[in-house]
DNA sequence: TATGAATGAGTGTTCATTCAT
DNA sequence: AATGAATGAACACTCATTCAT
């Protein structure tokens, strides 16, 4: 199911084929950037992770910054594609909100979790130019959230302002990267519910 | 009032006098580490920010890592002192919870906001030894939060588990560093309330 | 003849080809270390002596210590190869002893004299790890001396204990590095005889 | 006995009083220079060894080079004084030669051994000016040896030329610093005899 | 004499990037 | 595409020396 989604994006040229040389490089870069940070990961580290020499990296990407940007673009595209699909499938505002939260949480844990973690944690190391280029993508991404929260506000599901709530939720969700362990006591579903209930209080029993 | 608190800590040797050479260095280091990140801030940057030459830095601190650690220790000590005081002043669990949230939010905006932001964002760049040393301090800090949330759970003010809720709140609060502007439309008080209501449902109108 | 010996060692990978980049670096390093000492020779000195920039040094050797170690290994290997060959050629204990003395004296004056002088004079600047690695080589080297001196003792050619005599001879021989001039009045042969007669009383006239 | 010799030299202003501040500094400098080498010993090391701060060193000596020179001057003066005395006491050329050897060996092991070891091992780190100044002292020292060896040659006690023999003996003797242990199996007396027999072969039994 | 903060040139080392092969 | 030697600017850190107090 997930693979279908990916295949489609690759075929349309949005994502890089992960079995290609560039794709392998991106996968390893995402992993290394997440594990050690962008600045602590050397071009040599990247090269040796994919089995080539450092000089060869620059046949694939102009410079290190371009690799960081490419990792981020992959991460955002992938997450957005899933969000669009899951949003459509869910019925009702609360269900849709739960879907978005689940997507964003899973984005940090699933196959493309490395890339999305890089978007969040290494953002400030992306060059100004790179940030500009990606900002449009992020705006589109955020609009999906805001539109839904505005709807939730109309339905009086939430009390805080959509903009503020979104940012608080974003912080809470992205920080899970630092502490949540999918194999621990707390399940992904329980975590999703916990986050959902930050925004929406469960209907009290009468 | 705030200054009294600080003066006391300085006199007791917990904090460095900010008017001393070491103090000035720490203040500037906190600012630069926050603005540009630990790794992107060079020792020469630090030196020129306090008007000395790079070699002189090492008369005050053994190495760059020691400066990072000192900044963090300052930040945590300062925040903890305020938390202890405000916790005592507040009456009732809800008020105490609001006090902790306010402290943590202010910790990122007040005079020592730079240092506290460094604790959060540059943690992984601190050497293993440094992390060990500070961990005890952080534990003490987190215990204040957990004890209060456990109490809130007993009083059925919160529904999520204290541990999970603390981490979600921590993420939401620390992320404000990236978007909240004290001079913007949203006041500090309003932000504090918004965070409080992530944890506690506002009392319903009778 | 000497060149054959060298060529063989290079082909077997024991020695570095002196016409390669690494080899040139080693030759110059040996010379500079001998002339100015290890600590007084900067990496920049080494680089400029072979016509590259300082950063490029580290493509060939991990660090400065590795260069020192490599110089020493070259020196010892070269000297040992000559000692083995000349020992085999000489007939009789006295002739063999003279051969060893000549080898050790020449080791400080010939093409690889710089490297051997570095072994003697810069030993204490080699890292502990490096010393460990080379110690095995030195042991092998010293065993050749000791075995011969033990034989000489059996034949009553020498009176002092082999161990003590070896050390006294070692000091006398290596110190020639500081005063002996091959182009001076005293010839190499005469010097060799002088050292030989420290150990062995010249045959009395009948 | 030894102390009388020292006291006399101190009173005549040749040596520095070891109980004075300068004297303590020199004693510690000799020890540190011997143990770690001149270049590896920092001015801070010297200062902390005598319990002062680094800046204060320069009230006693103009610079680090002056300390090295002072250590060497002490060492040579002390050794020469002993050599003069013991030479006078000994009767006969062989006895005198044995006395000189004993003096030079003891110079490396006795109270002033550190200083004399520094003369030998750190010589090349002394500035050119410093070397010039000390050379006269060393010449005087060496003349005592040469005069005696010339006499020994006349008496046909030795076969090698006095100049060459002196240098070979110097090498053999100074190298003992690296291996001889006064508490080991070999006694000082035995070592002295061993060195003596490098120069003079014991009369063979008829 | 002693202090200790400051100097400033210098050290070994790193690393993204280039380029002839 | 890939190599790998070379670049060169930058880095954290060292240390003999100075000097106002």
Short mmCIF file of N, CA, C and O in Angstrom, two decimals, chain D residues 24-84:
data_model
loop_
_atom_site.label_atom_id
_atom_site.label_comp_id
_atom_site.label_asym_id
_atom_site.label_seq_id
_atom_site.Cartn_x
_atom_site.Cartn_y
_atom_site.Cartn_z
N UNK D 24 65.65 26.53 43.46
CA UNK D 24 64.56 25.56 43.36
C UNK D 24 64.07 25.45 41.93
O UNK D 24 63.77 24.37 41.43
N UNK D 25 63.98 26.61 41.31
CA UNK D 25 63.53 26.62 39.92
C UNK D 25 64.47 25.80 39.05
O UNK D 25 64.04 24.98 38.22
N UNK D 26 65.78 26.00 39.27
CA UNK D 26 66.76 25.28 38.46
C UNK D 26 66.68 23.78 38.69
O UNK D 26 66.78 22.97 37.76
N UNK D 27 66.54 23.38 39.95
CA UNK D 27 66.44 21.95 40.28
C UNK D 27 65.24 21.32 39.57
O UNK D 27 65.35 20.25 38.98
N UNK D 28 64.12 21.99 39.68
CA UNK D 28 62.91 21.46 39.06
C UNK D 28 63.02 21.47 37.53
O UNK D 28 62.55 20.56 36.86
N UNK D 29 63.62 22.53 37.02
CA UNK D 29 63.77 22.63 35.57
C UNK D 29 64.63 21.48 35.05
O UNK D 29 64.30 20.84 34.05
N UNK D 30 65.71 21.20 35.77
CA UNK D 30 66.60 20.10 35.37
C UNK D 30 65.83 18.79 35.33
O UNK D 30 65.90 18.02 34.36
N UNK D 31 65.05 18.55 36.38
CA UNK D 31 64.28 17.31 36.45
C UNK D 31 63.26 17.23 35.31
O UNK D 31 63.17 16.22 34.61
N UNK D 32 62.52 18.30 35.12
CA UNK D 32 61.48 18.28 34.09
C UNK D 32 62.08 18.19 32.69
O UNK D 32 61.57 17.47 31.83
N UNK D 33 63.15 18.93 32.46
CA UNK D 33 63.80 18.88 31.14
C UNK D 33 64.30 17.46 30.87
O UNK D 33 64.22 16.97 29.75
N UNK D 34 64.85 16.83 31.89
CA UNK D 34 65.34 15.47 31.69
C UNK D 34 64.18 14.51 31.43
O UNK D 34 64.23 13.69 30.52
N UNK D 35 63.14 14.62 32.25
CA UNK D 35 62.03 13.66 32.14
C UNK D 35 61.22 13.83 30.86
O UNK D 35 60.86 12.85 30.21
N UNK D 36 60.93 15.07 30.54
CA UNK D 36 60.01 15.30 29.41
C UNK D 36 60.65 15.97 28.21
O UNK D 36 60.00 16.14 27.17
N UNK D 37 61.88 16.39 28.35
CA UNK D 37 62.52 17.12 27.27
C UNK D 37 62.26 18.61 27.39
O UNK D 37 61.25 19.03 27.95
N UNK D 38 63.19 19.38 26.87
CA UNK D 38 63.08 20.85 26.95
C UNK D 38 61.84 21.36 26.23
O UNK D 38 61.07 22.14 26.77
N UNK D 39 61.63 20.89 25.03
CA UNK D 39 60.53 21.43 24.23
C UNK D 39 59.17 21.03 24.77
O UNK D 39 58.19 21.75 24.61
N UNK D 40 59.11 19.87 25.40
CA UNK D 40 57.82 19.41 25.92
C UNK D 40 57.52 19.97 27.30
O UNK D 40 56.42 19.78 27.81
N UNK D 41 58.49 20.61 27.89
CA UNK D 41 58.25 21.22 29.21
C UNK D 41 57.83 22.67 29.01
O UNK D 41 58.56 23.46 28.43
N UNK D 42 56.65 23.01 29.47
CA UNK D 42 56.18 24.38 29.29
C UNK D 42 56.60 25.23 30.47
O UNK D 42 56.91 24.73 31.56
N UNK D 43 56.60 26.52 30.24
CA UNK D 43 56.93 27.45 31.31
C UNK D 43 55.93 27.28 32.45
O UNK D 43 56.29 27.43 33.63
N UNK D 44 54.71 26.94 32.11
CA UNK D 44 53.70 26.68 33.15
C UNK D 44 54.09 25.46 33.99
O UNK D 44 53.90 25.46 35.20
N UNK D 45 54.61 24.45 33.34
CA UNK D 45 55.07 23.27 34.08
C UNK D 45 56.13 23.67 35.09
O UNK D 45 56.10 23.27 36.25
N UNK D 46 57.09 24.45 34.63
CA UNK D 46 58.17 24.90 35.51
C UNK D 46 57.61 25.69 36.68
O UNK D 46 57.96 25.45 37.84
N UNK D 47 56.72 26.61 36.37
CA UNK D 47 56.17 27.46 37.41
C UNK D 47 55.41 26.64 38.44
O UNK D 47 55.62 26.79 39.65
N UNK D 48 54.57 25.75 37.97
CA UNK D 48 53.75 25.01 38.93
C UNK D 48 54.62 24.04 39.74
O UNK D 48 54.28 23.72 40.88
N UNK D 49 55.74 23.60 39.18
CA UNK D 49 56.62 22.71 39.93
C UNK D 49 57.26 23.42 41.11
O UNK D 49 57.61 22.78 42.10
N UNK D 50 57.40 24.73 41.03
CA UNK D 50 57.97 25.46 42.18
C UNK D 50 56.90 26.29 42.89
O UNK D 50 57.24 27.08 43.78
N UNK D 51 55.66 26.10 42.50
CA UNK D 51 54.57 26.73 43.24
C UNK D 51 54.35 28.20 42.97
O UNK D 51 53.89 28.94 43.84
N UNK D 52 54.71 28.65 41.76
CA UNK D 52 54.39 30.04 41.41
C UNK D 52 53.62 30.04 40.10
O UNK D 52 53.36 28.99 39.54
N UNK D 53 53.24 31.21 39.64
CA UNK D 53 52.51 31.29 38.38
C UNK D 53 53.46 31.62 37.24
O UNK D 53 54.54 32.17 37.46
N UNK D 54 53.02 31.26 36.06
CA UNK D 54 53.94 31.29 34.92
C UNK D 54 54.57 32.66 34.69
O UNK D 54 55.73 32.76 34.34
N UNK D 55 53.81 33.70 34.88
CA UNK D 55 54.34 35.04 34.64
C UNK D 55 55.53 35.36 35.54
O UNK D 55 56.41 36.14 35.16
N UNK D 56 55.55 34.76 36.71
CA UNK D 56 56.59 35.09 37.70
C UNK D 56 57.94 34.50 37.34
O UNK D 56 58.98 34.98 37.82
N UNK D 57 57.93 33.49 36.48
CA UNK D 57 59.18 32.88 36.06
C UNK D 57 60.13 33.95 35.51
O UNK D 57 61.34 33.93 35.77
N UNK D 58 59.56 34.89 34.80
CA UNK D 58 60.39 35.84 34.06
C UNK D 58 60.99 36.94 34.94
O UNK D 58 61.69 37.81 34.46
N UNK D 59 60.67 36.86 36.24
CA UNK D 59 61.38 37.74 37.16
C UNK D 59 62.73 37.13 37.53
O UNK D 59 63.62 37.81 38.01
N UNK D 60 62.85 35.82 37.31
CA UNK D 60 64.09 35.12 37.66
C UNK D 60 65.01 34.93 36.46
O UNK D 60 66.21 35.08 36.56
N UNK D 61 64.39 34.59 35.34
CA UNK D 61 65.20 34.40 34.13
C UNK D 61 64.52 35.11 32.97
O UNK D 61 63.29 35.13 32.87
N UNK D 62 65.34 35.65 32.11
CA UNK D 62 64.83 36.47 31.00
C UNK D 62 63.86 35.69 30.14
O UNK D 62 62.83 36.20 29.72
N UNK D 63 64.20 34.44 29.84
CA UNK D 63 63.29 33.62 29.03
C UNK D 63 63.62 32.14 29.24
O UNK D 63 64.51 31.80 30.00
N UNK D 64 62.87 31.31 28.57
CA UNK D 64 63.00 29.88 28.78
C UNK D 64 64.41 29.40 28.42
O UNK D 64 64.99 28.55 29.09
N UNK D 65 64.97 29.97 27.36
CA UNK D 65 66.31 29.60 26.92
C UNK D 65 67.33 29.87 28.02
O UNK D 65 68.26 29.09 28.23
N UNK D 66 67.14 30.98 28.74
CA UNK D 66 68.09 31.32 29.82
C UNK D 66 68.03 30.28 30.93
O UNK D 66 69.04 30.01 31.60
N UNK D 67 66.86 29.70 31.14
CA UNK D 67 66.74 28.66 32.18
C UNK D 67 67.50 27.41 31.74
O UNK D 67 68.24 26.82 32.52
N UNK D 68 67.33 27.06 30.47
CA UNK D 68 68.06 25.89 29.96
C UNK D 68 69.56 26.09 30.10
O UNK D 68 70.28 25.22 30.59
N UNK D 69 70.00 27.27 29.73
CA UNK D 69 71.44 27.57 29.82
C UNK D 69 71.91 27.49 31.27
O UNK D 69 72.95 26.89 31.55
N UNK D 70 71.14 28.06 32.17
CA UNK D 70 71.53 28.05 33.59
C UNK D 70 71.63 26.62 34.12
O UNK D 70 72.55 26.29 34.87
N UNK D 71 70.67 25.80 33.72
CA UNK D 71 70.71 24.40 34.16
C UNK D 71 72.00 23.75 33.68
O UNK D 71 72.69 23.04 34.43
N UNK D 72 72.34 24.00 32.43
CA UNK D 72 73.54 23.39 31.87
C UNK D 72 74.81 23.88 32.56
O UNK D 72 75.72 23.09 32.87
N UNK D 73 74.86 25.17 32.82
CA UNK D 73 76.04 25.73 33.48
C UNK D 73 76.21 25.08 34.86
O UNK D 73 77.32 24.66 35.23
N UNK D 74 75.11 24.98 35.59
CA UNK D 74 75.18 24.30 36.90
C UNK D 74 75.75 22.90 36.74
O UNK D 74 76.63 22.47 37.47
N UNK D 75 75.17 22.19 35.79
CA UNK D 75 75.57 20.79 35.61
C UNK D 75 77.05 20.65 35.29
O UNK D 75 77.76 19.83 35.89
N UNK D 76 77.53 21.46 34.38
CA UNK D 76 78.93 21.35 33.99
C UNK D 76 79.86 21.78 35.12
O UNK D 76 80.84 21.10 35.43
N UNK D 77 79.54 22.89 35.76
CA UNK D 77 80.38 23.35 36.86
C UNK D 77 80.52 22.29 37.93
O UNK D 77 81.61 22.01 38.44
N UNK D 78 79.38 21.70 38.27
CA UNK D 78 79.37 20.71 39.33
C UNK D 78 80.23 19.50 38.96
O UNK D 78 81.05 19.02 39.74
N UNK D 79 80.05 19.03 37.76
CA UNK D 79 80.81 17.86 37.31
C UNK D 79 82.30 18.17 37.25
O UNK D 79 83.16 17.36 37.68
N UNK D 80 82.62 19.35 36.75
CA UNK D 80 84.04 19.71 36.65
C UNK D 80 84.71 19.79 38.00
O UNK D 80 85.86 19.36 38.17
N UNK D 81 83.99 20.35 38.94
CA UNK D 81 84.58 20.48 40.28
C UNK D 81 84.93 19.10 40.83
O UNK D 81 86.01 18.88 41.39
N UNK D 82 84.01 18.17 40.63
CA UNK D 82 84.28 16.81 41.13
C UNK D 82 85.42 16.16 40.38
O UNK D 82 86.25 15.47 40.97
N UNK D 83 85.47 16.40 39.08
CA UNK D 83 86.53 15.79 38.29
C UNK D 83 87.89 16.32 38.73
O UNK D 83 88.84 15.55 38.90
N UNK D 84 87.96 17.60 38.94
CA UNK D 84 89.24 18.18 39.37
C UNK D 84 89.71 17.55 40.68
O UNK D 84 90.85 17.14 40.83
#
